[in-house]
Amino acid sequence: MARWLSFFAEYNFTVEYKPGRLNVVADALSRRPDFETVAKPNSETATVAVMTSSVPSTTLYDDVRRAYAQDGEIVKLLALSHNHLENR
C-alpha cells in the first residue's frame, strides 16, 4: 500500500465516485487481458510448441568455458585458486 501511495503521490489527480450504472467503462478497465478466453489450439499447434520448448536455445555456458580456457590471465587465476584450495 505504501508503495502505491508513493507512486501516485507524483501525480495530481482527483478521485470522483460514479455509481455503477453511470460508470460504464469500469467493467472493461477491471478485466485482466490474460484472463480473456482464447480459441483452443489445435493439436498441430500444441505439438510445435512442445517441440520448440524442448530444444536447447543457447550455448552460452560452453562459449564461456572456451573463452576462459583461452584467456591466459583467467587460466593463471584459476590455477592459483586451485592451488590455494589444495594447500588448505
PDB file of C-alpha atoms in Angstrom:
ATOM      1  CA  MET A   1       0.000   0.000   0.000  1.00  0.00           C
ATOM      2  CA  ALA A   2       2.819   2.396   0.880  1.00  0.00           C
ATOM      3  CA  ARG A   3       4.478   1.730  -2.471  1.00  0.00           C
ATOM      4  CA  TRP A   4       1.290   2.646  -4.332  1.00  0.00           C
ATOM      5  CA  LEU A   5       0.859   5.794  -2.231  1.00  0.00           C
ATOM      6  CA  SER A   6       4.414   6.787  -3.077  1.00  0.00           C
ATOM      7  CA  PHE A   7       3.833   6.056  -6.771  1.00  0.00           C
ATOM      8  CA  PHE A   8       0.602   8.050  -7.019  1.00  0.00           C
ATOM      9  CA  ALA A   9       1.981  10.938  -4.939  1.00  0.00           C
ATOM     10  CA  GLU A  10       3.827  12.088  -8.063  1.00  0.00           C
ATOM     11  CA  TYR A  11       0.531  12.790  -9.856  1.00  0.00           C
ATOM     12  CA  ASN A  12      -2.055  15.494  -9.327  1.00  0.00           C
ATOM     13  CA  PHE A  13      -5.490  13.918  -9.766  1.00  0.00           C
ATOM     14  CA  THR A  14      -8.974  13.965  -8.294  1.00  0.00           C
ATOM     15  CA  VAL A  15     -10.925  10.805  -7.486  1.00  0.00           C
ATOM     16  CA  GLU A  16     -14.630  11.079  -8.289  1.00  0.00           C
ATOM     17  CA  TYR A  17     -17.223   8.485  -7.307  1.00  0.00           C
ATOM     18  CA  LYS A  18     -19.622   7.313 -10.016  1.00  0.00           C
ATOM     19  CA  PRO A  19     -22.425   4.851  -9.236  1.00  0.00           C
ATOM     20  CA  GLY A  20     -22.164   1.547 -11.097  1.00  0.00           C
ATOM     21  CA  ARG A  21     -24.926   2.319 -13.605  1.00  0.00           C
ATOM     22  CA  LEU A  22     -23.156   5.544 -14.640  1.00  0.00           C
ATOM     23  CA  ASN A  23     -19.657   4.077 -14.721  1.00  0.00           C
ATOM     24  CA  VAL A  24     -19.926   2.051 -17.929  1.00  0.00           C
ATOM     25  CA  VAL A  25     -16.170   1.617 -18.524  1.00  0.00           C
ATOM     26  CA  ALA A  26     -15.370   0.226 -15.056  1.00  0.00           C
ATOM     27  CA  ASP A  27     -16.002  -3.360 -16.106  1.00  0.00           C
ATOM     28  CA  ALA A  28     -13.716  -3.107 -19.138  1.00  0.00           C
ATOM     29  CA  LEU A  29     -10.943  -1.464 -17.108  1.00  0.00           C
ATOM     30  CA  SER A  30     -11.080  -4.066 -14.351  1.00  0.00           C
ATOM     31  CA  ARG A  31     -10.779  -7.105 -16.615  1.00  0.00           C
ATOM     32  CA  ARG A  32      -7.325  -8.620 -16.903  1.00  0.00           C
ATOM     33  CA  PRO A  33      -6.358  -9.257 -20.537  1.00  0.00           C
ATOM     34  CA  ASP A  34      -4.643 -12.548 -19.659  1.00  0.00           C
ATOM     35  CA  PHE A  35      -7.993 -13.980 -18.490  1.00  0.00           C
ATOM     36  CA  GLU A  36      -9.652 -13.474 -21.854  1.00  0.00           C
ATOM     37  CA  THR A  37     -10.927 -16.615 -23.490  1.00  0.00           C
ATOM     38  CA  VAL A  38      -8.693 -17.803 -26.280  1.00  0.00           C
ATOM     39  CA  ALA A  39      -9.568 -20.195 -29.053  1.00  0.00           C
ATOM     40  CA  LYS A  40      -8.466 -23.737 -28.265  1.00  0.00           C
ATOM     41  CA  PRO A  41      -5.236 -24.586 -30.077  1.00  0.00           C
ATOM     42  CA  ASN A  42      -5.374 -27.483 -32.465  1.00  0.00           C
ATOM     43  CA  SER A  43      -3.102 -30.483 -31.897  1.00  0.00           C
ATOM     44  CA  GLU A  44      -0.583 -29.309 -34.517  1.00  0.00           C
ATOM     45  CA  THR A  45      -0.042 -26.009 -32.699  1.00  0.00           C
ATOM     46  CA  ALA A  46       0.391 -27.781 -29.360  1.00  0.00           C
ATOM     47  CA  THR A  47       2.951 -30.201 -30.834  1.00  0.00           C
ATOM     48  CA  VAL A  48       5.004 -27.413 -32.379  1.00  0.00           C
ATOM     49  CA  ALA A  49       5.038 -25.540 -29.064  1.00  0.00           C
ATOM     50  CA  VAL A  50       6.325 -28.596 -27.187  1.00  0.00           C
ATOM     51  CA  MET A  51       8.976 -29.337 -29.784  1.00  0.00           C
ATOM     52  CA  THR A  52      10.153 -25.735 -29.769  1.00  0.00           C
ATOM     53  CA  SER A  53      10.464 -25.513 -25.997  1.00  0.00           C
ATOM     54  CA  SER A  54      12.420 -28.769 -25.678  1.00  0.00           C
ATOM     55  CA  VAL A  55      15.270 -27.698 -27.981  1.00  0.00           C
ATOM     56  CA  PRO A  56      18.246 -26.048 -26.225  1.00  0.00           C
ATOM     57  CA  SER A  57      18.399 -22.437 -27.297  1.00  0.00           C
ATOM     58  CA  THR A  58      21.835 -21.308 -26.075  1.00  0.00           C
ATOM     59  CA  THR A  59      25.446 -22.383 -25.962  1.00  0.00           C
ATOM     60  CA  LEU A  60      26.445 -19.612 -23.568  1.00  0.00           C
ATOM     61  CA  TYR A  61      27.867 -21.955 -20.932  1.00  0.00           C
ATOM     62  CA  ASP A  62      30.129 -23.702 -23.464  1.00  0.00           C
ATOM     63  CA  ASP A  63      31.154 -20.369 -25.002  1.00  0.00           C
ATOM     64  CA  VAL A  64      32.187 -19.010 -21.590  1.00  0.00           C
ATOM     65  CA  ARG A  65      34.151 -22.169 -20.741  1.00  0.00           C
ATOM     66  CA  ARG A  66      36.004 -21.984 -24.068  1.00  0.00           C
ATOM     67  CA  ALA A  67      36.769 -18.292 -23.594  1.00  0.00           C
ATOM     68  CA  TYR A  68      38.082 -18.926 -20.051  1.00  0.00           C
ATOM     69  CA  ALA A  69      40.348 -21.698 -21.335  1.00  0.00           C
ATOM     70  CA  GLN A  70      41.817 -19.366 -23.986  1.00  0.00           C
ATOM     71  CA  ASP A  71      42.354 -16.388 -21.647  1.00  0.00           C
ATOM     72  CA  GLY A  72      45.862 -16.567 -20.160  1.00  0.00           C
ATOM     73  CA  GLU A  73      45.038 -14.346 -17.168  1.00  0.00           C
ATOM     74  CA  ILE A  74      41.998 -16.405 -16.239  1.00  0.00           C
ATOM     75  CA  VAL A  75      43.999 -19.638 -16.553  1.00  0.00           C
ATOM     76  CA  LYS A  76      46.586 -18.225 -14.098  1.00  0.00           C
ATOM     77  CA  LEU A  77      43.903 -17.091 -11.648  1.00  0.00           C
ATOM     78  CA  LEU A  78      42.148 -20.446 -11.756  1.00  0.00           C
ATOM     79  CA  ALA A  79      45.453 -22.270 -11.192  1.00  0.00           C
ATOM     80  CA  LEU A  80      46.221 -20.056  -8.179  1.00  0.00           C
ATOM     81  CA  SER A  81      42.746 -20.644  -6.816  1.00  0.00           C
ATOM     82  CA  HIS A  82      43.002 -24.425  -7.207  1.00  0.00           C
ATOM     83  CA  ASN A  83      46.471 -24.468  -5.608  1.00  0.00           C
ATOM     84  CA  HIS A  84      45.236 -22.397  -2.678  1.00  0.00           C
ATOM     85  CA  LEU A  85      42.322 -24.761  -2.083  1.00  0.00           C
ATOM     86  CA  GLU A  86      44.570 -27.836  -2.262  1.00  0.00           C
ATOM     87  CA  ASN A  87      47.050 -26.372   0.260  1.00  0.00           C
ATOM     88  CA  ARG A  88      44.424 -25.684   2.935  1.00  0.00           C
TER      89      ARG A  88
END
